[in-house]
PDB file of C-alpha atoms and ligand atoms in Angstrom:
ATOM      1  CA  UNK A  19     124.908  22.535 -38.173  1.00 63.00           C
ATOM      2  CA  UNK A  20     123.337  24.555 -35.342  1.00 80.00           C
ATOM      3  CA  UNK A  21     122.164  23.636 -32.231  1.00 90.00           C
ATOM      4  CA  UNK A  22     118.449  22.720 -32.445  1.00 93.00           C
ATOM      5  CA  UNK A  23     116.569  24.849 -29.597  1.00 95.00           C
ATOM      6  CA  UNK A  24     114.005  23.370 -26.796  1.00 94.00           C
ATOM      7  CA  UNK A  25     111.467  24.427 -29.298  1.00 95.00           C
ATOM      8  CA  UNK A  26     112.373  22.518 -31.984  1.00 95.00           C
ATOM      9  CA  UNK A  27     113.173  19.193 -30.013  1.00 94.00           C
ATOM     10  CA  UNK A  28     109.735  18.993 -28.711  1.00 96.00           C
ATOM     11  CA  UNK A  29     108.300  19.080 -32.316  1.00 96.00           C
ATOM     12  CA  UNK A  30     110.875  16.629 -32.954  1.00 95.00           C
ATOM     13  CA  UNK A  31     109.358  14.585 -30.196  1.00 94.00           C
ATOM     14  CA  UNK A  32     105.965  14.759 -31.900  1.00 96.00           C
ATOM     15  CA  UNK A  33     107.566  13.233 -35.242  1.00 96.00           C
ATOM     16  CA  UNK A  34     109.096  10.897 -33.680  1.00 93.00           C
ATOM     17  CA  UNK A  35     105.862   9.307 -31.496  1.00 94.00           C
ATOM     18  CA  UNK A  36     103.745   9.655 -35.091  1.00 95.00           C
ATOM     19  CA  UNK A  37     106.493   7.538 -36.570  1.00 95.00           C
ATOM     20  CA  UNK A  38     107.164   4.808 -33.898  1.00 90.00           C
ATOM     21  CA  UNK A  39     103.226   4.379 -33.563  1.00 93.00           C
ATOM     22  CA  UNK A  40     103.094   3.815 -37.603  1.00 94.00           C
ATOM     23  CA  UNK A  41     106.060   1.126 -37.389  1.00 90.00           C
ATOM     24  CA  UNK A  42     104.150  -0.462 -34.298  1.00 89.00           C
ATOM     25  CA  UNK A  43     100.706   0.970 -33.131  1.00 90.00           C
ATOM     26  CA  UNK A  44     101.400  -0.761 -29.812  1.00 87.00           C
ATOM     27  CA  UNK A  45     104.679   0.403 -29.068  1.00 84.00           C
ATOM     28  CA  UNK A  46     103.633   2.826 -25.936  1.00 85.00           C
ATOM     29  CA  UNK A  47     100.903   0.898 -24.744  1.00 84.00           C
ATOM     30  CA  UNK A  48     103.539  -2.250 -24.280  1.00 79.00           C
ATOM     31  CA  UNK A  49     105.959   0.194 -22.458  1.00 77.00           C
ATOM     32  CA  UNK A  50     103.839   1.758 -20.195  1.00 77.00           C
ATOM     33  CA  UNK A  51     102.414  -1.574 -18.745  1.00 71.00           C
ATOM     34  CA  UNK A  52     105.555  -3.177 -18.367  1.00 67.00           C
ATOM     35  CA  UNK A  53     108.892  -2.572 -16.616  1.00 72.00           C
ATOM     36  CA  UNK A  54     110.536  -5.206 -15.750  1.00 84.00           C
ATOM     37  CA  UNK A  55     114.326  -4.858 -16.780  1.00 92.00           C
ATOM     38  CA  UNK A  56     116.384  -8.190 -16.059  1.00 94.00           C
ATOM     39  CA  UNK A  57     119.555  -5.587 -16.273  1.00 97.00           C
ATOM     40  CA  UNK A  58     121.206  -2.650 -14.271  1.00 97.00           C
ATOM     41  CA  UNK A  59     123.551  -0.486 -16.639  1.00 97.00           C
ATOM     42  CA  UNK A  60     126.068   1.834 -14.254  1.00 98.00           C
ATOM     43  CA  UNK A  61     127.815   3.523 -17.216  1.00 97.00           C
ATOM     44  CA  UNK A  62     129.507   7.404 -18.198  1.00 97.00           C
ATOM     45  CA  UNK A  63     127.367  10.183 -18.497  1.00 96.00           C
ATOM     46  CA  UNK A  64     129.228  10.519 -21.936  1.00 91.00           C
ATOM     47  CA  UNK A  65     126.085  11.079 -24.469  1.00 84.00           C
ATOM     48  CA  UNK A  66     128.638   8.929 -26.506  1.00 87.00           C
ATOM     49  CA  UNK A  67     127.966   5.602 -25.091  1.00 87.00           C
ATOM     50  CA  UNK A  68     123.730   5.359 -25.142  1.00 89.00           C
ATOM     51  CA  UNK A  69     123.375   2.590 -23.121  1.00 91.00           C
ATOM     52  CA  UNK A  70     119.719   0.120 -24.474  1.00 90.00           C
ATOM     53  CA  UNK A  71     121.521   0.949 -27.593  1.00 89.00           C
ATOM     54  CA  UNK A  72     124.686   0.089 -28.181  1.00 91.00           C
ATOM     55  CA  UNK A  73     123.346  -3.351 -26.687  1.00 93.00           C
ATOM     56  CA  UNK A  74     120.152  -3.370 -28.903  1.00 89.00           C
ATOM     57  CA  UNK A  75     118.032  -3.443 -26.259  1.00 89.00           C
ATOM     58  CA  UNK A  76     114.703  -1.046 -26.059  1.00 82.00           C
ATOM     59  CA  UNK A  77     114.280   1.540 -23.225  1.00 78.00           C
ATOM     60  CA  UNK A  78     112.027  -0.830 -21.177  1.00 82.00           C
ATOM     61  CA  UNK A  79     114.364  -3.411 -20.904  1.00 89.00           C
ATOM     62  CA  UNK A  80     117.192  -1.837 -19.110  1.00 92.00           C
ATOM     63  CA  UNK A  81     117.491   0.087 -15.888  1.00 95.00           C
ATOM     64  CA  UNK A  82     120.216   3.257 -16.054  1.00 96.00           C
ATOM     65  CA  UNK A  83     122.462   4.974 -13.667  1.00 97.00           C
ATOM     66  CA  UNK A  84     125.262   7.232 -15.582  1.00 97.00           C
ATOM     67  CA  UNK A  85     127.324   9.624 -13.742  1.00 98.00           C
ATOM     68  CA  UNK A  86     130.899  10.874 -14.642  1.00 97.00           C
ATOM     69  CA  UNK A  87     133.370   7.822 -15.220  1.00 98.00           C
ATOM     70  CA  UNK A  88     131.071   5.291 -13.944  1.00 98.00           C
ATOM     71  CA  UNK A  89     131.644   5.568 -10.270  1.00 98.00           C
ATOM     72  CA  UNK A  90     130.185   4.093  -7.001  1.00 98.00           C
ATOM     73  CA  UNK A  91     131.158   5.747  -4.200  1.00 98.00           C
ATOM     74  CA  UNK A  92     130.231   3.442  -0.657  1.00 96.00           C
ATOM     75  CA  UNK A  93     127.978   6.090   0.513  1.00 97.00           C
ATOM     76  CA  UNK A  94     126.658   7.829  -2.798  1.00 98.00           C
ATOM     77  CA  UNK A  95     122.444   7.672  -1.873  1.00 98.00           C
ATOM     78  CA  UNK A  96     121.813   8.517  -5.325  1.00 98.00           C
ATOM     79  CA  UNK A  97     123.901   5.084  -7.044  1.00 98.00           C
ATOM     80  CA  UNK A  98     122.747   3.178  -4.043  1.00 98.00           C
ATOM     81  CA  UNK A  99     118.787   4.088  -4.105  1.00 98.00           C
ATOM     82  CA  UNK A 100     118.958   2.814  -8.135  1.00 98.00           C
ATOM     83  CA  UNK A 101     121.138  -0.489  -6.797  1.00 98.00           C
ATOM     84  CA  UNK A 102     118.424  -1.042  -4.089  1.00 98.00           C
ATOM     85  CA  UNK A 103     115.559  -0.064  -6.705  1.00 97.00           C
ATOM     86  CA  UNK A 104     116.987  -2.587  -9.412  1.00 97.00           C
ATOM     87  CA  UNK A 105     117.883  -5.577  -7.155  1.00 98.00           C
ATOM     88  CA  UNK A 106     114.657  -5.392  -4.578  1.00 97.00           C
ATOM     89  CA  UNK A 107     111.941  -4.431  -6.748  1.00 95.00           C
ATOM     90  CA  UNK A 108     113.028  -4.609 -10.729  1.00 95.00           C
ATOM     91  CA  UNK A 109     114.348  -8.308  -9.341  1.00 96.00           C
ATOM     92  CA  UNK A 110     117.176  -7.689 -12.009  1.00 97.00           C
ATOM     93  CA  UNK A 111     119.693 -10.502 -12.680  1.00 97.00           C
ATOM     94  CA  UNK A 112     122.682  -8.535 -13.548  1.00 98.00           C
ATOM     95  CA  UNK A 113     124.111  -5.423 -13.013  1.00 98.00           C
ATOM     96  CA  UNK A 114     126.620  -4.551 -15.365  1.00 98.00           C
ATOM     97  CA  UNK A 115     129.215  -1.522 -15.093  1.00 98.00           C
ATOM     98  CA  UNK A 116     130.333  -0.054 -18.312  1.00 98.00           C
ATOM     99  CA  UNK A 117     133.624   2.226 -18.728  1.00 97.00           C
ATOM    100  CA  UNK A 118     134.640   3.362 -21.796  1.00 97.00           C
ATOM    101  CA  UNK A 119     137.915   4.202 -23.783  1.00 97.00           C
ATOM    102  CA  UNK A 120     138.555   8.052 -24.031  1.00 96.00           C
ATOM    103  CA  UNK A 121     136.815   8.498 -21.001  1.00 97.00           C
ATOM    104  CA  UNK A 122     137.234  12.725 -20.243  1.00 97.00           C
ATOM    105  CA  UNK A 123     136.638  11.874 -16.485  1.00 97.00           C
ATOM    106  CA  UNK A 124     139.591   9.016 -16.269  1.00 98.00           C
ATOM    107  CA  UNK A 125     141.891  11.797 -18.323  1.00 97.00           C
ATOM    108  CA  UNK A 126     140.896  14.516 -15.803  1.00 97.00           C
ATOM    109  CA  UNK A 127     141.761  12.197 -12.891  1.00 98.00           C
ATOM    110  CA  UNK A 128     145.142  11.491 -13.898  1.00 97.00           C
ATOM    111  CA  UNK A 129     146.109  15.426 -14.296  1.00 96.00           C
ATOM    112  CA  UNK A 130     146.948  18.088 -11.783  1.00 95.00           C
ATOM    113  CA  UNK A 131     144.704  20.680 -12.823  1.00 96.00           C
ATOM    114  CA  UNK A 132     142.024  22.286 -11.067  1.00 97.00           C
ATOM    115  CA  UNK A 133     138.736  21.353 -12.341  1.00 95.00           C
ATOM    116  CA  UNK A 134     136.129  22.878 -10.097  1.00 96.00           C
ATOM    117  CA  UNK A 135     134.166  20.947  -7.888  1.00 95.00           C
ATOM    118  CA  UNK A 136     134.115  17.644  -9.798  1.00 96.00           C
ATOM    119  CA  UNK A 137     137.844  17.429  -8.054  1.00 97.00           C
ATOM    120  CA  UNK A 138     136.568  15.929  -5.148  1.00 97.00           C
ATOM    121  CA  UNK A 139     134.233  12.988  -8.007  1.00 98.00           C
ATOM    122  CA  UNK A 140     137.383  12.549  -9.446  1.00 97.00           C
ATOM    123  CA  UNK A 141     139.516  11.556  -5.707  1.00 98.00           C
ATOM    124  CA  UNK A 142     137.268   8.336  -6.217  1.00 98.00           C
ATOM    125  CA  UNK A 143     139.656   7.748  -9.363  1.00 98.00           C
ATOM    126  CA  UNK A 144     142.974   9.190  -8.254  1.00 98.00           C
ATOM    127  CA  UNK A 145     142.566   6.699  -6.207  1.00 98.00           C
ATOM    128  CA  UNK A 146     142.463   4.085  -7.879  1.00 98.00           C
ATOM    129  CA  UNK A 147     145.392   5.576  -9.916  1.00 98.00           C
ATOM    130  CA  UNK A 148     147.768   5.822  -7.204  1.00 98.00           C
ATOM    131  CA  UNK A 149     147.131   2.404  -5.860  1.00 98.00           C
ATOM    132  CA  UNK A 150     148.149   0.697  -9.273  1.00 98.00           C
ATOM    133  CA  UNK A 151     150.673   3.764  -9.859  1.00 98.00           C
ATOM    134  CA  UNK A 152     153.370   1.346 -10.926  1.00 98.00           C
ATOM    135  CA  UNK A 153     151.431  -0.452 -13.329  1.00 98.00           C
ATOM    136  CA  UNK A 154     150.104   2.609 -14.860  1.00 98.00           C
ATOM    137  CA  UNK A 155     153.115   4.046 -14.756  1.00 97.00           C
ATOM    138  CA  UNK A 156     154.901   1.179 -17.061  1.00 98.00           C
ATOM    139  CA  UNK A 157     152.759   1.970 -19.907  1.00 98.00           C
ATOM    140  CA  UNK A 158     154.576   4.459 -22.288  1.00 95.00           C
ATOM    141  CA  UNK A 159     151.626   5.852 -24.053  1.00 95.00           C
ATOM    142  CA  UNK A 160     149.366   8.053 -22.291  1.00 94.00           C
ATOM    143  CA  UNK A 161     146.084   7.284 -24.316  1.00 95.00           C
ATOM    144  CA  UNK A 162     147.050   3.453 -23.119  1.00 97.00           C
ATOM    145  CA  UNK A 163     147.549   4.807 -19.740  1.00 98.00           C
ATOM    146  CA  UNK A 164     143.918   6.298 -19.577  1.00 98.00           C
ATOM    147  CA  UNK A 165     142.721   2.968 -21.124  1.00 97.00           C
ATOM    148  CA  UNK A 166     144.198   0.602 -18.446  1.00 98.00           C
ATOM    149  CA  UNK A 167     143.120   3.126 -15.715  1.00 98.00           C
ATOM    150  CA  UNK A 168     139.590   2.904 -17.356  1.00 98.00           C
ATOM    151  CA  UNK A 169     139.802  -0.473 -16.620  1.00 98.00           C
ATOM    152  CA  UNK A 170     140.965  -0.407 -13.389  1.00 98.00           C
ATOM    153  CA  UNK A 171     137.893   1.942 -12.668  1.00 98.00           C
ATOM    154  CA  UNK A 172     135.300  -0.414 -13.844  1.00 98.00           C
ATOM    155  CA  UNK A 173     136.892  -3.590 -11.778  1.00 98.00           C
ATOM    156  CA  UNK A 174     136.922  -1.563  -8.339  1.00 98.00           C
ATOM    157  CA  UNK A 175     133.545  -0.258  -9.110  1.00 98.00           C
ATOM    158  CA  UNK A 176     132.222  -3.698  -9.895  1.00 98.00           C
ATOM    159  CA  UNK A 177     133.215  -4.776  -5.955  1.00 98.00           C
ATOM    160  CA  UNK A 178     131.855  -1.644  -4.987  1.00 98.00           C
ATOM    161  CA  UNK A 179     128.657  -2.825  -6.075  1.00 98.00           C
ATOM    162  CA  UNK A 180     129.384  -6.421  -4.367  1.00 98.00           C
ATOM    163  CA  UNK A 181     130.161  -4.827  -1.286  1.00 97.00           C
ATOM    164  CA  UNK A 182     126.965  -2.712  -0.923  1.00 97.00           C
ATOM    165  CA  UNK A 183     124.277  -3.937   1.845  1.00 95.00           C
ATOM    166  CA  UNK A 184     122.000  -4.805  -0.820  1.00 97.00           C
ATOM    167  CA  UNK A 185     123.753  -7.261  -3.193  1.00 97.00           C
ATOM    168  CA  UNK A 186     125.415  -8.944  -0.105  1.00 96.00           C
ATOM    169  CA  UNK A 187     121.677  -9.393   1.130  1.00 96.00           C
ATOM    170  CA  UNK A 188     120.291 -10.146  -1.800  1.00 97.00           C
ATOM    171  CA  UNK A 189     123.155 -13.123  -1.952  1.00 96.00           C
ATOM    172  CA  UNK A 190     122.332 -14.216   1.350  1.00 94.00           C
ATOM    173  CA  UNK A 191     118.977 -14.697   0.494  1.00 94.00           C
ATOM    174  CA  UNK A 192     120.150 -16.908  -1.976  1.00 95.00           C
ATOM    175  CA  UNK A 193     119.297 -14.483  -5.127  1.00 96.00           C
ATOM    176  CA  UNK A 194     120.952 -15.545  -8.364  1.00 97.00           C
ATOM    177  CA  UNK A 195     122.716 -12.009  -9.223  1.00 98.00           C
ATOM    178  CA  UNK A 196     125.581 -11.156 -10.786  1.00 98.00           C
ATOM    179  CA  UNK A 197     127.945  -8.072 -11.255  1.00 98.00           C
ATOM    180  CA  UNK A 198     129.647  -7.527 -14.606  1.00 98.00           C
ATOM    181  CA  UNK A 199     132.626  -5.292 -15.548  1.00 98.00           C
ATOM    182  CA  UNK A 200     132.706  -4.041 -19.408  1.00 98.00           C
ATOM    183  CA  UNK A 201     134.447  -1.199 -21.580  1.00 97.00           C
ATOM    184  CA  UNK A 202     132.961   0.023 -24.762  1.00 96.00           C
ATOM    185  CA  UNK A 203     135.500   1.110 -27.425  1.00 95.00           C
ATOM    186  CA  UNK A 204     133.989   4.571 -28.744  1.00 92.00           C
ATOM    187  CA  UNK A 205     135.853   3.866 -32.208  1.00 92.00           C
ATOM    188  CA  UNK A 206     134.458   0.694 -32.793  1.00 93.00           C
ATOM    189  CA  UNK A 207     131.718   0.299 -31.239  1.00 94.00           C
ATOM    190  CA  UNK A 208     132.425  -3.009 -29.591  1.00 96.00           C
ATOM    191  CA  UNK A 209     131.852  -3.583 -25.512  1.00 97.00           C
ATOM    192  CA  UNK A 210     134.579  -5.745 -24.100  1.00 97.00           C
ATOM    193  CA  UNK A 211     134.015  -8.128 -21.131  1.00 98.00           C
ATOM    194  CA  UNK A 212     137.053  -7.516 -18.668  1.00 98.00           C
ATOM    195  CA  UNK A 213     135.839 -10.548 -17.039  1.00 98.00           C
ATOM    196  CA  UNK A 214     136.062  -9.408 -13.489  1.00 98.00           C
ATOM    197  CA  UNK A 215     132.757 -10.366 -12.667  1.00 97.00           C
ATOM    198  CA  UNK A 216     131.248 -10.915  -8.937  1.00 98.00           C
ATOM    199  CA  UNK A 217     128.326 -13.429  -8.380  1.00 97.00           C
ATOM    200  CA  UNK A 218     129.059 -14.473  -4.604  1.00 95.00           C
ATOM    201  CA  UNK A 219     130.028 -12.910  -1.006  1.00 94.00           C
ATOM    202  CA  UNK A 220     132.863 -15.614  -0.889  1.00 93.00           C
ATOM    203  CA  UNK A 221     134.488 -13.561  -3.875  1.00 95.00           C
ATOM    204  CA  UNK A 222     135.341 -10.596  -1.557  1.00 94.00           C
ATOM    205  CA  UNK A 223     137.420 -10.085   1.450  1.00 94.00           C
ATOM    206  CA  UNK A 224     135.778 -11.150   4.564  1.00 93.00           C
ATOM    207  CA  UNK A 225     135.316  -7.949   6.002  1.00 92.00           C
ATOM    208  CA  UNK A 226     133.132  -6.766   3.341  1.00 92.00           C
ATOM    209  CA  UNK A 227     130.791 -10.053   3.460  1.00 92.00           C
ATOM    210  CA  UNK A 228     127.977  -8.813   5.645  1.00 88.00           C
ATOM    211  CA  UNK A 229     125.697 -10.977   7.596  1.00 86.00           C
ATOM    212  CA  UNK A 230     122.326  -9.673   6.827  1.00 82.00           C
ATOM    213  CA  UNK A 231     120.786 -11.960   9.691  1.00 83.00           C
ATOM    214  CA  UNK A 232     122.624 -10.712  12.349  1.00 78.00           C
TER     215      UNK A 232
HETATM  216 CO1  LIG B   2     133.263   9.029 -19.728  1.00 73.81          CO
END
Protein backbone atom coordinates (compact mmCIF):
# COMPACT_ATOMS: atom_id res chain seq x y z
CA UNK A 1 0.00 0.00 0.00
CA UNK A 2 1.52 3.42 -0.74
CA UNK A 3 0.67 6.59 0.32
CA UNK A 4 -1.82 8.17 -2.13
CA UNK A 5 -0.34 11.77 -3.14
CA UNK A 6 -2.35 15.31 -3.01
CA UNK A 7 -2.94 14.52 -6.60
CA UNK A 8 -4.63 11.57 -6.34
CA UNK A 9 -6.90 12.54 -3.26
CA UNK A 10 -8.41 15.35 -5.10
CA UNK A 11 -9.53 12.97 -7.94
CA UNK A 12 -10.64 10.89 -5.20
CA UNK A 13 -12.69 13.82 -4.06
CA UNK A 14 -14.32 14.06 -7.49
CA UNK A 15 -15.47 10.23 -7.21
CA UNK A 16 -16.60 10.58 -4.23
CA UNK A 17 -19.11 13.92 -4.86
CA UNK A 18 -20.30 11.91 -8.33
CA UNK A 19 -21.17 9.06 -6.02
CA UNK A 20 -22.87 10.75 -2.97
CA UNK A 21 -24.95 12.96 -5.54
CA UNK A 22 -26.13 9.49 -7.33
CA UNK A 23 -27.15 7.93 -3.78
CA UNK A 24 -28.92 11.39 -2.98
CA UNK A 25 -29.01 14.25 -5.64
CA UNK A 26 -29.71 16.59 -2.72
CA UNK A 27 -27.11 15.72 -0.46
CA UNK A 28 -24.95 19.18 -0.84
CA UNK A 29 -27.68 21.37 -1.41
CA UNK A 30 -29.21 20.15 2.23
CA UNK A 31 -25.69 20.76 3.78
CA UNK A 32 -24.90 23.92 2.58
CA UNK A 33 -28.25 25.54 3.75
CA UNK A 34 -28.21 24.15 7.01
CA UNK A 35 -25.91 24.06 10.06
CA UNK A 36 -27.37 23.73 12.92
CA UNK A 37 -25.53 20.99 15.08
CA UNK A 38 -27.44 20.26 18.50
CA UNK A 39 -23.77 18.75 19.56
CA UNK A 40 -20.13 19.95 20.40
CA UNK A 41 -17.55 16.95 20.00
CA UNK A 42 -14.01 17.99 21.96
CA UNK A 43 -12.21 14.73 21.05
CA UNK A 44 -8.18 13.43 20.04
CA UNK A 45 -6.73 14.51 17.03
CA UNK A 46 -6.14 10.65 16.60
CA UNK A 47 -7.44 10.09 12.77
CA UNK A 48 -8.52 6.85 14.68
CA UNK A 49 -11.53 8.08 16.40
CA UNK A 50 -13.64 10.12 13.34
CA UNK A 51 -15.93 11.76 15.32
CA UNK A 52 -19.94 12.17 13.09
CA UNK A 53 -18.89 8.66 12.54
CA UNK A 54 -18.33 6.50 15.01
CA UNK A 55 -21.73 8.11 16.32
CA UNK A 56 -23.52 7.79 12.88
CA UNK A 57 -24.11 11.11 12.61
CA UNK A 58 -23.45 13.18 9.13
CA UNK A 59 -20.92 16.09 8.99
CA UNK A 60 -23.69 18.74 9.39
CA UNK A 61 -24.88 17.56 12.45
CA UNK A 62 -21.96 17.85 14.70
CA UNK A 63 -19.63 20.67 15.59
CA UNK A 64 -15.64 19.49 16.08
CA UNK A 65 -12.76 20.60 18.11
CA UNK A 66 -9.82 17.78 18.23
CA UNK A 67 -6.50 18.57 19.55
CA UNK A 68 -3.95 16.14 21.20
CA UNK A 69 -5.63 14.12 24.16
CA UNK A 70 -8.69 16.11 24.24
CA UNK A 71 -7.62 19.02 26.31
CA UNK A 72 -9.06 22.41 27.48
CA UNK A 73 -6.73 24.51 28.79
CA UNK A 74 -8.62 27.79 30.88
CA UNK A 75 -7.11 30.19 28.54
CA UNK A 76 -6.68 28.16 25.16
CA UNK A 77 -8.55 31.04 22.54
CA UNK A 78 -8.62 28.46 20.02
CA UNK A 79 -10.99 25.60 22.32
CA UNK A 80 -12.72 28.57 23.79
CA UNK A 81 -13.69 30.58 20.40
CA UNK A 82 -15.36 26.89 19.17
CA UNK A 83 -17.09 26.64 22.96
CA UNK A 84 -18.37 30.27 22.50
CA UNK A 85 -19.19 29.53 18.65
CA UNK A 86 -21.20 26.24 19.57
CA UNK A 87 -23.09 27.44 22.71
CA UNK A 88 -23.96 31.29 21.46
CA UNK A 89 -24.66 30.86 17.95
CA UNK A 90 -24.95 26.87 16.92
CA UNK A 91 -27.41 27.05 20.28
CA UNK A 92 -26.02 23.40 20.81
CA UNK A 93 -27.48 21.29 23.66
CA UNK A 94 -24.55 19.25 24.56
CA UNK A 95 -21.09 19.31 24.45
CA UNK A 96 -19.57 16.12 24.78
CA UNK A 97 -15.70 15.37 25.44
CA UNK A 98 -14.41 12.18 24.04
CA UNK A 99 -11.00 10.41 25.24
CA UNK A 100 -10.02 7.37 23.99
CA UNK A 101 -8.13 4.12 25.09
CA UNK A 102 -4.49 3.96 23.67
CA UNK A 103 -4.40 7.49 23.63
CA UNK A 104 -0.37 8.35 22.36
CA UNK A 105 -0.80 11.80 24.12
CA UNK A 106 -1.97 10.24 27.74
CA UNK A 107 1.19 7.60 27.18
CA UNK A 108 3.53 10.53 26.40
CA UNK A 109 2.33 12.38 29.52
CA UNK A 110 3.05 9.76 31.87
CA UNK A 111 6.89 9.33 30.59
CA UNK A 112 10.00 11.34 31.20
CA UNK A 113 11.13 11.82 27.83
CA UNK A 114 11.62 14.82 25.94
CA UNK A 115 9.14 15.27 23.31
CA UNK A 116 9.67 18.65 21.75
CA UNK A 117 7.44 21.34 22.24
CA UNK A 118 4.21 19.39 22.81
CA UNK A 119 5.95 19.02 26.52
CA UNK A 120 4.51 22.01 27.67
CA UNK A 121 0.43 20.41 25.91
CA UNK A 122 1.22 17.56 27.76
CA UNK A 123 1.88 19.63 31.61
CA UNK A 124 -2.04 19.99 31.17
CA UNK A 125 -1.98 16.03 31.71
CA UNK A 126 0.94 15.48 34.05
CA UNK A 127 -1.12 17.20 35.88
CA UNK A 128 -3.73 15.55 36.20
CA UNK A 129 -1.43 12.48 36.71
CA UNK A 130 0.27 13.66 39.68
CA UNK A 131 -2.82 14.80 41.43
CA UNK A 132 -4.41 11.18 41.33
CA UNK A 133 -0.67 9.73 41.51
CA UNK A 134 -1.77 7.23 44.11
CA UNK A 135 -4.59 5.94 42.34
CA UNK A 136 -2.72 5.59 39.20
CA UNK A 137 -0.09 4.32 40.83
CA UNK A 138 -2.19 1.16 42.37
CA UNK A 139 -2.89 -0.15 39.04
CA UNK A 140 -0.25 -2.86 38.09
CA UNK A 141 -0.61 -2.77 34.40
CA UNK A 142 0.60 0.09 32.55
CA UNK A 143 -1.86 -0.10 29.49
CA UNK A 144 -4.62 0.07 32.55
CA UNK A 145 -2.68 2.87 33.93
CA UNK A 146 -2.95 4.96 30.62
CA UNK A 147 -6.66 3.90 30.52
CA UNK A 148 -7.68 5.23 34.00
CA UNK A 149 -5.51 8.37 33.35
CA UNK A 150 -7.53 8.69 30.03
CA UNK A 151 -10.30 8.89 32.10
CA UNK A 152 -9.22 11.10 34.50
CA UNK A 153 -8.40 13.48 31.48
CA UNK A 154 -11.82 13.53 30.07
CA UNK A 155 -13.59 14.20 33.71
CA UNK A 156 -11.25 17.35 34.46
CA UNK A 157 -11.73 18.49 30.97
CA UNK A 158 -15.47 18.13 31.19
CA UNK A 159 -15.37 20.93 34.33
CA UNK A 160 -13.06 22.75 32.34
CA UNK A 161 -15.69 23.29 29.98
CA UNK A 162 -18.27 24.04 33.01
CA UNK A 163 -16.04 26.47 34.34
CA UNK A 164 -15.55 28.58 31.16
CA UNK A 165 -17.39 32.18 31.06
CA UNK A 166 -19.59 30.93 28.48
CA UNK A 167 -21.34 27.77 29.77
CA UNK A 168 -21.60 29.44 33.27
CA UNK A 169 -23.47 32.32 31.29
CA UNK A 170 -25.21 30.41 29.19
CA UNK A 171 -26.58 28.56 32.63
CA UNK A 172 -27.40 31.70 34.11
CA UNK A 173 -29.45 32.59 31.42
CA UNK A 174 -31.26 29.66 32.12
CA UNK A 175 -29.99 27.60 28.85
CA UNK A 176 -30.70 23.89 29.01
CA UNK A 177 -26.93 22.62 28.28
CA UNK A 178 -25.14 19.93 29.26
CA UNK A 179 -21.44 18.66 29.37
CA UNK A 180 -20.73 14.98 28.77
CA UNK A 181 -17.58 12.90 29.50
CA UNK A 182 -17.04 9.66 27.12
CA UNK A 183 -14.10 7.20 26.06
CA UNK A 184 -14.17 5.32 22.85
CA UNK A 185 -12.50 1.87 22.96
CA UNK A 186 -10.33 1.83 19.60
CA UNK A 187 -10.66 -2.15 19.64
CA UNK A 188 -14.17 -2.28 19.78
CA UNK A 189 -15.49 0.39 18.67
CA UNK A 190 -17.84 1.13 21.52
CA UNK A 191 -17.96 4.87 23.33
CA UNK A 192 -18.44 4.52 27.04
CA UNK A 193 -20.33 7.12 29.15
CA UNK A 194 -18.05 7.79 32.32
CA UNK A 195 -21.01 9.50 33.60
CA UNK A 196 -19.35 12.56 34.95
CA UNK A 197 -21.54 14.82 33.33
CA UNK A 198 -22.12 18.73 34.26
CA UNK A 199 -25.55 20.41 33.51
CA UNK A 200 -25.56 23.20 36.36
CA UNK A 201 -23.19 25.97 38.10
CA UNK A 202 -24.29 24.40 41.52
CA UNK A 203 -22.22 21.22 40.34
CA UNK A 204 -18.87 23.09 40.72
CA UNK A 205 -17.02 24.69 43.49
CA UNK A 206 -18.21 28.09 44.26
CA UNK A 207 -15.37 29.88 43.13
CA UNK A 208 -15.71 28.79 39.68
CA UNK A 209 -19.63 29.73 39.51
CA UNK A 210 -19.45 33.13 37.89
CA UNK A 211 -22.07 35.73 38.14
CA UNK A 212 -22.54 36.88 34.65
CA UNK A 213 -24.80 39.88 35.94
CA UNK A 214 -22.47 41.38 38.02
CO1 LIG B 1 -5.32 10.40 21.35
Amino acid sequence: MHNKTPLELLDMNKRWAAERLSYDSDFFTSLVNVQKPDYLWIGCSDSRVPANEIVGLKSGEMFVHRNIANVVPHSDLNCLSVIQYAVEALEVSHIIVVGHYGCGGIKAAMDQNHHGEIDNWLAHIKDIYRQNYEEISAISDRERQADRLCELNVSTQVRNVAKTSVVQKAWKNGRKLKVHGWVYGLEDGILHDLDVGVESREQLHTVFQIDTTR
